[in-house]
Structure formats: C-alpha cells, structure tokens
Short mmCIF file of C-alpha atoms in Angstrom, two decimals:
data_model
loop_
_atom_site.label_atom_id
_atom_site.label_comp_id
_atom_site.label_asym_id
_atom_site.label_seq_id
_atom_site.Cartn_x
_atom_site.Cartn_y
_atom_site.Cartn_z
CA MET A 1117 101.58 95.65 127.91
CA LYS A 1118 99.62 92.67 126.58
CA PRO A 1119 99.67 92.23 122.83
CA ASP A 1120 95.84 92.45 122.82
CA GLU A 1121 96.16 96.05 123.85
CA ILE A 1122 98.08 96.96 120.69
CA ASP A 1123 95.00 96.10 118.64
CA LYS A 1124 92.86 98.12 120.98
CA ILE A 1125 95.11 101.19 120.85
CA LEU A 1126 95.38 101.03 117.06
CA ALA A 1127 91.62 100.58 116.70
CA GLN A 1128 90.96 103.54 119.00
CA ALA A 1129 93.45 105.71 117.17
CA ALA A 1130 91.95 104.71 113.82
CA ASP A 1131 88.43 105.47 115.04
CA ARG A 1132 89.26 108.94 116.28
CA PRO A 1133 86.95 111.42 114.62
CA LEU A 1134 88.54 113.69 112.07
CA PRO A 1135 88.16 117.43 112.69
CA PRO A 1136 84.65 118.51 111.66
CA GLY A 1137 84.29 119.50 108.03
CA THR A 1138 87.46 117.68 106.94
CA GLY A 1139 87.16 116.75 103.30
CA ARG A 1140 83.61 118.09 102.94
CA VAL A 1141 84.54 120.81 100.45
CA ALA A 1142 86.94 118.50 98.64
CA MET A 1143 84.20 115.87 98.29
CA GLU A 1144 81.81 118.45 96.86
CA HIS A 1145 84.46 119.55 94.34
CA VAL A 1146 85.13 115.94 93.42
CA GLU A 1147 81.45 115.17 92.95
CA SER A 1148 80.79 118.16 90.75
CA ALA A 1149 83.97 117.63 88.66
CA ILE A 1150 83.27 113.94 88.13
CA LEU A 1151 79.55 114.27 87.49
CA ASP A 1152 80.16 117.06 84.95
CA ASP A 1153 82.53 114.82 83.00
CA LEU A 1154 80.61 111.55 83.38
CA ARG A 1155 80.37 109.43 80.27
CA PRO A 1156 80.39 105.68 79.72
CA VAL A 1157 83.74 103.96 79.28
CA ARG A 1158 84.52 100.53 77.89
CA PRO A 1159 86.52 98.43 80.37
CA LEU A 1160 90.04 97.53 79.32
CA ALA A 1161 90.54 94.03 77.89
CA PRO A 1162 91.73 91.37 80.37
CA ALA A 1163 95.44 91.20 81.20
CA TRP A 1164 95.93 87.92 79.31
CA VAL A 1165 94.91 89.62 76.04
CA PHE A 1166 97.68 92.20 76.45
CA THR A 1167 100.14 89.47 77.49
CA VAL A 1168 99.42 87.64 74.23
CA VAL A 1169 99.70 90.90 72.26
CA PHE A 1170 103.08 91.75 73.83
CA ALA A 1171 104.41 88.21 73.29
CA ALA A 1172 103.21 88.31 69.67
CA LEU A 1173 104.97 91.66 69.18
CA PHE A 1174 108.19 90.15 70.53
CA ALA A 1175 107.97 87.28 68.04
CA ALA A 1176 106.84 89.42 65.08
CA ILE A 1177 109.48 92.15 65.49
CA SER A 1178 112.43 89.84 66.16
CA VAL A 1179 111.55 87.41 63.33
CA GLY A 1180 110.51 90.25 60.99
CA VAL A 1181 113.75 92.25 61.37
CA ALA A 1182 115.91 89.08 61.26
CA SER A 1183 114.24 87.92 58.06
CA VAL A 1184 114.98 91.29 56.46
CA LEU A 1185 118.63 91.21 57.62
CA GLY A 1186 119.03 87.48 56.94
CA MET A 1187 118.60 84.43 59.16
CA HIS A 1188 122.35 83.78 59.30
CA GLY A 1189 122.43 83.16 63.04
CA ILE A 1190 119.86 80.39 63.24
CA ARG A 1191 121.56 78.60 60.32
CA ALA A 1192 124.91 78.74 62.12
CA LEU A 1193 123.46 77.26 65.33
CA SER A 1194 123.37 73.51 65.89
CA PRO A 1195 119.95 71.91 66.59
CA HIS A 1196 121.04 71.39 70.18
CA GLN A 1197 121.90 75.10 70.57
CA ARG A 1198 118.62 76.16 68.95
CA PHE A 1199 116.70 73.87 71.29
CA LEU A 1200 118.34 75.54 74.31
CA ILE A 1201 118.24 79.20 73.21
CA PHE A 1202 114.82 79.77 71.63
CA PRO A 1203 112.55 78.12 74.24
CA ALA A 1204 114.45 80.07 76.92
CA LEU A 1205 113.90 83.29 74.93
CA LEU A 1206 110.19 82.55 74.54
CA ALA A 1207 109.78 81.80 78.25
CA ALA A 1208 111.61 84.99 79.26
CA ALA A 1209 109.58 87.04 76.77
CA TRP A 1210 106.31 85.58 78.09
CA PHE A 1211 107.34 86.47 81.65
CA ALA A 1212 108.29 90.00 80.55
CA ALA A 1213 104.98 90.32 78.66
CA VAL A 1214 103.08 89.40 81.86
CA GLY A 1215 105.12 92.10 83.65
CA CYS A 1216 104.20 94.72 81.00
CA ALA A 1217 100.50 93.78 81.11
CA ARG A 1218 100.53 94.15 84.92
CA GLU A 1219 101.81 97.72 84.64
CA MET A 1220 98.70 98.76 82.70
CA ARG A 1221 96.28 98.86 85.61
CA PRO A 1222 96.42 99.71 89.30
CA ALA A 1223 96.55 96.84 91.82
CA ALA A 1224 97.32 94.27 89.12
CA GLY A 1225 100.05 92.47 91.08
CA SER A 1226 103.70 92.86 91.96
CA HIS A 1227 106.18 94.40 89.52
CA LEU A 1228 108.05 91.79 87.48
CA GLY A 1229 110.47 93.98 85.51
CA ALA A 1230 113.47 93.79 87.85
CA LEU A 1231 113.02 90.07 88.49
CA THR A 1232 112.74 89.35 84.75
CA LEU A 1233 115.85 91.39 84.00
CA ILE A 1234 117.94 89.65 86.68
CA LEU A 1235 116.66 86.18 85.77
CA SER A 1236 117.00 86.53 82.02
CA ALA A 1237 120.44 88.19 82.21
CA SER A 1238 121.66 85.38 84.52
CA VAL A 1239 120.07 82.55 82.53
CA PHE A 1240 121.36 83.78 79.16
CA THR A 1241 124.84 84.51 80.53
CA GLY A 1242 124.99 80.96 81.95
CA LEU A 1243 123.49 79.41 78.84
CA PHE A 1244 125.76 81.23 76.39
CA SER A 1245 128.86 80.42 78.48
CA LEU A 1246 127.90 76.74 78.32
CA ILE A 1247 127.04 76.40 74.65
CA PHE A 1248 129.43 78.86 72.99
CA HIS A 1249 133.21 78.79 72.99
CA GLY A 1250 135.96 81.09 71.84
CA TYR A 1251 137.36 83.98 73.78
CA SER A 1252 139.64 85.47 71.14
CA THR A 1253 139.42 89.25 71.14
CA GLN A 1254 140.44 89.61 67.50
CA ASN A 1255 137.99 92.04 65.80
CA PHE A 1256 136.12 92.19 69.07
CA VAL A 1257 134.94 95.80 68.76
CA PRO A 1258 134.42 96.03 64.94
CA GLU A 1259 132.29 92.86 65.02
CA GLY A 1260 130.46 93.82 68.18
CA VAL A 1261 129.41 97.41 67.59
CA PRO A 1262 127.07 96.64 64.63
CA CYS A 1263 125.32 93.98 66.77
CA LEU A 1264 124.95 96.45 69.64
CA VAL A 1265 123.64 99.23 67.39
CA ILE A 1266 121.17 97.02 65.49
CA GLY A 1267 120.09 95.21 68.69
CA LEU A 1268 119.46 98.45 70.58
CA GLY A 1269 117.77 99.99 67.53
CA VAL A 1270 115.33 97.07 67.37
CA SER A 1271 114.85 97.26 71.16
CA ILE A 1272 114.04 100.95 71.10
CA SER A 1273 111.59 100.53 68.21
CA ALA A 1274 109.89 97.60 69.96
CA GLY A 1275 109.82 99.61 73.20
CA LEU A 1276 108.03 102.51 71.51
CA VAL A 1277 105.35 100.18 70.12
CA ILE A 1278 104.89 98.56 73.55
CA ILE A 1279 104.63 101.97 75.26
CA TYR A 1280 101.98 103.00 72.71
CA ILE A 1281 99.89 99.99 73.76
CA LEU A 1282 100.71 100.46 77.44
CA ARG A 1283 99.21 103.95 77.34
CA ARG A 1284 95.77 102.46 76.71
CA GLY A 1285 95.81 101.49 80.37
CA CYS A 1286 96.73 103.59 83.38
CA VAL A 1287 100.38 103.28 84.35
CA MET A 1288 100.95 104.12 88.01
CA ASP A 1289 104.72 103.81 88.20
CA TRP A 1290 106.52 104.70 84.98
CA SER A 1291 109.95 103.70 86.36
CA MET A 1292 108.79 100.12 86.92
CA ALA A 1293 106.75 100.11 83.70
CA GLY A 1294 109.79 101.43 81.81
CA LEU A 1295 111.91 98.63 83.24
CA ALA A 1296 109.35 95.98 82.21
CA VAL A 1297 109.08 97.48 78.71
CA GLY A 1298 112.89 97.74 78.48
CA VAL A 1299 113.33 94.07 79.37
CA LEU A 1300 110.74 92.86 76.87
CA SER A 1301 112.14 95.05 74.10
CA GLY A 1302 115.69 94.02 75.07
CA LEU A 1303 114.63 90.39 74.69
CA THR A 1304 113.22 91.31 71.27
CA GLY A 1305 116.63 92.73 70.29
CA LEU A 1306 118.40 89.68 71.70
CA GLY A 1307 116.03 87.32 69.86
CA MET A 1308 116.65 89.16 66.60
CA LEU A 1309 120.44 88.94 67.12
CA GLU A 1310 120.27 85.19 67.82
CA LEU A 1311 118.37 84.72 64.56
CA ASP A 1312 120.58 87.05 62.53
CA CYS A 1313 124.13 87.11 63.93
CA PRO A 1314 126.36 84.24 62.73
CA ASN A 1315 129.19 85.12 65.15
CA LEU A 1316 129.14 82.32 67.73
CA LYS A 1317 132.21 83.34 69.72
CA ALA A 1318 131.36 83.23 73.41
CA ILE A 1319 133.03 86.56 74.15
CA HIS A 1320 131.05 88.28 71.37
CA VAL A 1321 127.66 86.88 72.39
CA LEU A 1322 128.27 87.36 76.12
CA THR A 1323 129.40 90.95 75.72
CA TRP A 1324 127.43 92.52 72.88
CA HIS A 1325 124.24 90.48 72.81
CA ILE A 1326 123.73 90.47 76.59
CA THR A 1327 124.47 94.22 76.65
CA VAL A 1328 121.46 94.75 74.37
CA LEU A 1329 119.22 93.07 76.96
CA VAL A 1330 120.68 94.78 80.03
CA GLY A 1331 121.14 98.15 78.31
CA SER A 1332 117.58 98.15 77.06
CA GLY A 1333 116.27 97.35 80.56
CA LEU A 1334 118.30 100.17 82.11
CA LEU A 1335 117.32 102.56 79.32
CA GLY A 1336 113.65 101.72 79.94
CA TYR A 1337 114.00 102.30 83.66
CA THR A 1338 115.79 105.63 83.14
CA GLY A 1339 113.19 106.76 80.62
CA GLY A 1340 110.39 105.83 83.01
CA TRP A 1341 112.09 107.63 85.88
CA VAL A 1342 112.45 110.79 83.78
CA ALA A 1343 108.77 110.55 82.74
CA ASP A 1344 107.75 110.18 86.40
CA TYR A 1345 109.95 113.11 87.45
CA PHE A 1346 108.67 115.50 84.79
CA GLY A 1347 105.12 114.28 85.32
CA ARG A 1348 105.41 115.39 88.95
CA VAL A 1349 107.04 118.69 88.02
CA GLU A 1350 104.24 119.48 85.56
CA SER A 1351 101.50 118.60 88.03
CA MET B 249 79.28 98.96 108.07
CA LYS B 250 82.98 98.74 108.64
CA ALA B 251 84.78 95.55 107.83
CA VAL B 252 87.44 94.78 110.40
CA THR B 253 90.74 93.01 109.98
CA THR B 254 92.61 92.14 113.11
CA ILE B 255 95.99 90.64 113.67
CA SER B 256 95.80 87.98 116.30
CA SER B 257 97.52 89.28 119.38
CA ALA B 258 98.70 85.91 120.63
CA THR B 259 100.52 84.73 117.56
CA TYR B 260 100.77 87.88 115.43
CA GLY B 261 99.20 85.76 112.73
CA VAL B 262 96.41 87.18 110.64
CA VAL B 263 92.76 86.57 111.43
CA ILE B 264 90.01 88.07 109.33
CA VAL B 265 86.95 89.15 111.25
CA GLY B 266 83.65 90.10 109.68
CA SER B 267 84.29 88.45 106.34
CA GLU B 268 80.54 88.33 105.48
CA ASP B 269 80.26 92.08 106.00
CA ARG B 270 83.31 92.52 103.87
CA ALA B 271 81.96 90.30 101.08
CA SER B 272 78.65 92.19 100.87
CA SER B 273 80.44 95.53 101.12
CA SER B 274 82.76 94.44 98.34
CA LEU B 275 79.78 93.47 96.15
CA VAL B 276 78.16 96.85 96.74
CA LEU B 277 81.36 98.68 95.77
CA ASP B 278 81.74 96.42 92.74
CA SER B 279 78.25 97.27 91.46
CA LEU B 280 78.77 100.98 92.21
CA MET B 281 82.04 100.95 90.29
CA SER B 282 80.39 99.21 87.33
CA GLY B 283 77.61 101.80 87.43
CA TYR B 284 80.22 104.55 87.49
CA GLN B 285 81.87 103.07 84.38
CA GLN B 286 78.46 103.17 82.67
CA ALA B 287 78.01 106.86 83.61
CA ASP B 288 75.35 106.22 86.28
CA GLU B 289 75.30 109.47 88.31
CA GLU B 290 73.78 107.88 91.41
CA ALA B 291 76.38 105.11 91.43
CA ALA B 292 79.23 107.60 91.00
CA ARG B 293 77.90 109.80 93.81
CA ALA B 294 77.38 106.82 96.13
CA LEU B 295 80.87 105.49 95.39
CA ILE B 296 82.46 108.86 96.17
CA GLU B 297 80.51 109.14 99.41
CA LYS B 298 81.34 105.60 100.49
CA VAL B 299 85.05 105.59 99.67
CA SER B 300 86.08 109.20 100.36
CA PRO B 301 85.97 108.85 104.19
CA LEU B 302 88.28 105.82 103.92
CA LEU B 303 90.67 107.76 101.69
CA LEU B 304 90.62 110.74 104.02
CA ARG B 305 91.45 108.52 106.97
CA TYR B 306 94.24 106.92 104.98
CA PHE B 307 95.81 110.30 104.16
CA TRP B 308 95.09 111.66 107.63
CA ALA B 309 96.97 108.75 109.23
CA HIS B 310 100.22 109.77 107.51
CA ALA B 311 101.76 112.82 109.15
CA SER B 312 103.39 113.86 105.86
CA HIS B 313 100.03 113.79 104.01
CA ARG B 314 97.82 115.28 106.72
CA ARG B 315 97.96 118.95 105.76
CA PHE B 316 97.34 118.04 102.11
CA ALA B 317 94.56 115.52 102.83
CA ASP B 318 91.84 117.45 100.98
CA ASP B 319 94.05 118.06 97.94
CA LEU B 320 95.16 114.44 97.91
CA LEU B 321 91.54 113.29 98.06
CA GLN B 322 90.72 115.41 95.01
CA ASP B 323 93.84 114.27 93.13
CA THR B 324 93.01 110.65 93.88
CA TRP B 325 89.46 110.95 92.54
CA MET B 326 90.66 112.76 89.43
CA ARG B 327 93.07 109.91 88.74
CA VAL B 328 90.37 107.34 89.54
CA HIS B 329 88.17 109.11 87.01
CA LYS B 330 90.87 108.99 84.33
CA ALA B 331 91.68 105.35 85.08
CA ARG B 332 88.14 104.04 85.56
CA HIS B 333 88.26 102.02 82.34
CA THR B 334 91.06 99.88 83.82
CA TYR B 335 88.80 98.49 86.54
CA ARG B 336 87.41 95.05 85.70
CA ARG B 337 84.12 93.88 87.15
CA GLY B 338 84.54 91.23 89.82
CA GLU B 339 87.89 92.50 91.05
CA PRO B 340 88.02 94.12 94.51
CA VAL B 341 87.44 97.87 94.26
CA LEU B 342 89.25 99.07 97.38
CA PRO B 343 92.75 97.81 96.46
CA TRP B 344 92.29 99.32 93.00
CA ILE B 345 91.42 102.74 94.45
CA PHE B 346 94.04 102.52 97.20
CA ALA B 347 96.76 101.65 94.70
CA ILE B 348 95.94 104.98 93.02
CA ALA B 349 95.75 106.82 96.36
CA ARG B 350 99.10 105.36 97.37
CA HIS B 351 100.75 106.74 94.23
CA VAL B 352 99.08 110.11 94.66
CA GLY B 353 100.49 110.20 98.21
CA LEU B 354 103.96 109.15 97.03
CA ASP B 355 103.98 111.77 94.28
CA ASN B 356 102.90 114.42 96.75
CA TYR B 357 105.59 113.37 99.23
CA ARG B 358 108.34 113.53 96.58
CA ARG B 359 107.09 116.87 95.28
CA ALA B 360 106.90 118.33 98.79
CA ARG B 361 110.39 117.06 99.61
CA ARG B 362 111.79 118.65 96.48
CA VAL B 363 110.16 121.96 97.35
CA GLU B 364 111.40 121.77 100.96
CA THR B 365 115.01 121.21 99.88
CA ARG B 366 114.85 124.45 97.86
CA GLU B 367 113.19 126.48 100.58
CA THR B 368 115.20 128.63 102.97
CA GLN B 369 113.65 129.45 106.30
CA VAL B 370 114.24 133.16 106.92
CA ASP B 371 113.12 133.30 110.51
CA VAL B 372 112.38 131.00 113.42
CA LEU B 373 108.67 130.37 113.51
CA PRO B 374 106.85 130.87 116.80
CA GLU B 375 105.51 127.76 118.48
CA THR B 376 101.83 127.38 117.75
CA ALA B 377 99.21 126.13 120.12
CA ALA B 378 97.73 122.70 119.53
CA SER B 379 94.60 122.80 117.41
CA SER B 380 91.46 123.05 119.45
CA SER B 381 89.49 120.44 117.56
CA ASN B 382 87.16 118.16 119.42
CA VAL B 383 89.34 115.08 118.95
CA VAL B 384 89.74 112.70 121.87
CA ARG B 385 93.04 113.49 123.61
CA ASP B 386 93.54 110.36 125.74
CA VAL B 387 94.22 108.18 122.70
CA PRO B 388 97.51 108.92 120.92
CA ASP B 389 97.49 109.90 117.25
CA MET B 390 97.93 107.10 114.74
CA ASP B 391 101.05 108.78 113.39
CA VAL B 392 102.50 109.15 116.90
CA ILE B 393 101.99 105.43 117.51
CA LEU B 394 103.39 104.47 114.14
CA ALA B 395 106.20 107.06 114.00
CA GLU B 396 108.87 104.53 114.92
CA LEU B 397 107.92 102.09 112.19
CA PRO B 398 109.61 102.08 108.78
CA ALA B 399 107.42 103.58 106.06
CA SER B 400 106.59 100.25 104.42
CA GLN B 401 105.41 98.69 107.71
CA ARG B 402 103.50 101.84 108.63
CA GLU B 403 101.67 101.79 105.32
CA VAL B 404 100.61 98.17 105.80
CA ILE B 405 99.30 98.83 109.32
CA VAL B 406 97.40 101.93 108.14
CA MET B 407 95.75 100.01 105.32
CA LEU B 408 94.84 97.12 107.60
CA LYS B 409 93.69 99.09 110.62
CA VAL B 410 92.46 102.39 109.19
CA SER B 411 91.10 101.34 105.83
CA GLY B 412 89.90 97.93 107.00
CA MET B 413 91.40 96.06 104.07
CA THR B 414 92.34 92.38 104.08
CA ILE B 415 95.90 91.13 103.75
CA GLU B 416 95.19 90.11 100.14
CA GLU B 417 93.76 93.54 99.33
CA VAL B 418 96.76 95.29 100.88
CA ALA B 419 99.06 93.06 98.81
CA ARG B 420 97.22 94.12 95.64
CA ALA B 421 97.19 97.79 96.58
CA THR B 422 100.91 97.86 97.36
CA ALA B 423 101.94 95.68 94.39
CA SER B 424 103.57 93.13 96.68
CA SER B 425 102.97 89.53 97.71
CA VAL B 426 100.68 88.31 100.50
CA GLY B 427 103.73 86.82 102.26
CA SER B 428 105.52 90.15 102.17
CA VAL B 429 102.50 91.99 103.63
CA LYS B 430 102.15 89.37 106.40
CA GLN B 431 105.82 89.69 107.21
CA LYS B 432 105.63 93.49 107.37
CA ALA B 433 102.51 93.33 109.59
CA HIS B 434 104.17 90.77 111.84
CA ARG B 435 107.33 92.85 112.21
CA ALA B 436 105.33 96.02 112.77
CA TYR B 437 103.31 94.34 115.52
CA ARG B 438 106.42 92.98 117.19
CA LYS B 439 108.03 96.43 117.11
CA LEU B 440 104.87 98.14 118.38
CA HIS B 441 104.67 95.58 121.15
CA ASN B 442 108.25 96.34 122.22
CA LEU B 443 107.76 100.11 121.95
CA LEU B 444 104.48 100.21 123.84
CA THR B 445 105.72 97.77 126.48
CA SER B 446 108.85 99.82 127.13
CA GLY B 447 106.68 102.97 127.21
CA VAL B 448 104.46 101.44 129.90
CA LYS B 449 107.47 100.33 131.95
CA ARG B 450 108.96 103.85 131.86
CA GLN B 451 105.67 105.28 133.13
#
C-alpha cells in the first residue's frame, strides 16, 4: 500500500456520513439551554496579568510572614549565598506562576507544574548542597519539625489564596492545576524559610526546607486529583 | 467550507492545505465567539450550528464515546457556556472548544470505566445485527482503522483528519507542544502504513 492511500482512507472514513438525525435533538437542547441563559460576560484578563498577580502573592506572603517571624535567615546568609538563593527562588516562582496562569483557561498551553517541581527540587537540592555545609544530625528532628510545620502552613495558606484566584477562570484538569498551585505555594513556603530560618546546616536545609517544596507539590496534586474524582462522581 | 490538513505521504512531514480557507473560517468563528460573549443570540446559534457537527464527528470517531455522542455534545456546550469568559478575542476558537470537549470525553471515559468495573453481567447477551444505517460499507470505520494506535496517537489523528485542525491547534487543544504532536502524527502514520500494508499483503 502506498502511503498516499493512508490519507485517502482516513479522509474517506472521516467523511462518512453519520447516521441520520445524530445530534439533532442534542443540538436543539443545547441551543435552547444556552439561549435561555444568555447574558454578556466580561472576558478574563490576559494570562500575564495573572502571572504577575501570582508572582506578587509569592513575594508578599513569603516576605510578609518572614517579617512577622523575624528575618533571621537572610541575616545569617552571606551576600554570596543570598545572591545565589533569591534570584533562583524568584525565577522558579515566576515559572510556577506562568504554570498556574495557564491552568485557568482551556487550550492555554502545556502543563508546567510537573516540570517546575522537578526543576526547582533539583536546582535547590544542588544549590543547597554546594553552598551549605554541616551534616551533623544533632537536634535534627527538634530543629526541623518547626520549619516543616511553619513552611507547610504558609504553603497551604498561599495555596488557598491561589486557588481562590484560579477559580475565576475555568480549570480543566484539577490534578495538574493542583500540582502547579502546590509548587508555587511550596516555593512561597521555601522562600519564607530562607528569609526566616537561621539554621544553615546542609542536612537541615536539604531535608526540611526541600520537603516543604516537594510535599506542597504532592499535596496540591493529591488535592486536585480528589477534586477531579469527586467532581466526576457528582456529575 | 472544510479546512483540510494533510500529512505528506512521502515524508510523513506536515503540510497544511487550504490555509486561506482556514484563516477566514477562523475569523468567522472568532467573531461568532465574541458575539456569543456579548450575548448575541444569532452569533451563539450560528456558533453552535457551525461547531456541533465537528464535535459530533470527534466523539463519533472514538469507539468509547460513540454511544454517548449526543450526551457528550450537550456536556461540552454546557461547559463551553460556563467557560465562555475565558476565551480571548484573537485566539483560535477550535482548540479552545476542543480542549473542553477532550476533557468532557476523558471524564466520561473514566466515569464509564468506573461503572463498568462495578457491573456484573448476569447473562450472555445475544449477538445483535449490525445497524442498518445508510453509512457506506466499503470504507472501514475510523475507529477500526485507528484501533491499533495508542490513545494519544489516535486522538491526534482524529483531531487532524476528522476535525480539520492544524498541528498548532491540536497542540493547544491537547496541552502539548507542536513537536510532540508532530511526533505522534508521524508515528501514527508509520504504524498505519505498516498495518495497512500488511493487511493488503494478507488479502
């Protein structure tokens, strides 16, 4: 068979008439339902507006909470460490904000949540291993648990605010949207910890701070999956 | 006026045919969609009448969606209606609607699968005769042709060949990259070529 014939067969199959009357009643129902409920709507703001809003939320929440708890972390960091950590956090947060804005409308582009989570978890693990030292496990859990609790608390609060904004759009896939929201709010928690936490031991930062980012991403994905599942059950 | 996208048979590369038709068709849909957002009844009615046959063909081309095609069409329009504020003027309308249709189809598939796993068949059903519709019988069904393809490749071929969308539009509708869509189309064509060639040899 010549390859030309594949096109021909597919075109013929696609052009086959549907059984008479297919969809006629459904179209009439659709028309009457839509026309009965027709009222003007204001188009959603462009995606870049929401990207800026999400990035601003990241900055406001992480700086706001850290200033309440105390900016001990940023004071403990050397200028060199600050120069490496905060631009990387801003870049990752911007990328995650683009991912969240994309989830707000259909056909807005590919999902970025998973990619952002993998990239930011890898970059921050590499970065923290390079710039921090100290692998002593003395007081490992007592020092780590408060960071994890506060970090996840900030992440969850930030996530709820982001979801509130996200609902202004039309989310198609809540699992993917949840992952994108989880990553951005996890970065918010991580940013707050870098500003607040003065513990610069590599093992502490690599374990407890990175767990906030990854845990928040996974929590977001799970929450989105549950929302999708129950959404289907209800419908 | 049906815009046609073909995949070059010689190279399996992508060639867009009828791009002027497509551009004017896209402009018409764009203005209808904008009218719909502004509560223009005529625009809404025209949009439904123009796009519904494409959606029906899309659902009809998937064996798992076929018996629910009418319900899926209604569900899709209800979601389009709820989401109409998220459309932005100047963006292509078809990928936006097909992205919604795709999710409606996926939701339906998952729901149906969940129901099927809980169902117990109490008796063997008798074989039923083929439907006596006036469809042409010498051309195989789209789903018969595409049955051997993985779902992701099948979806791309259906959107390209049945819905007449461009590669870029399919990429938008499926939330993937243009490169990924091209690769899926290329692989699907290679597989179809092998399948159909071996089928001809056996005959």
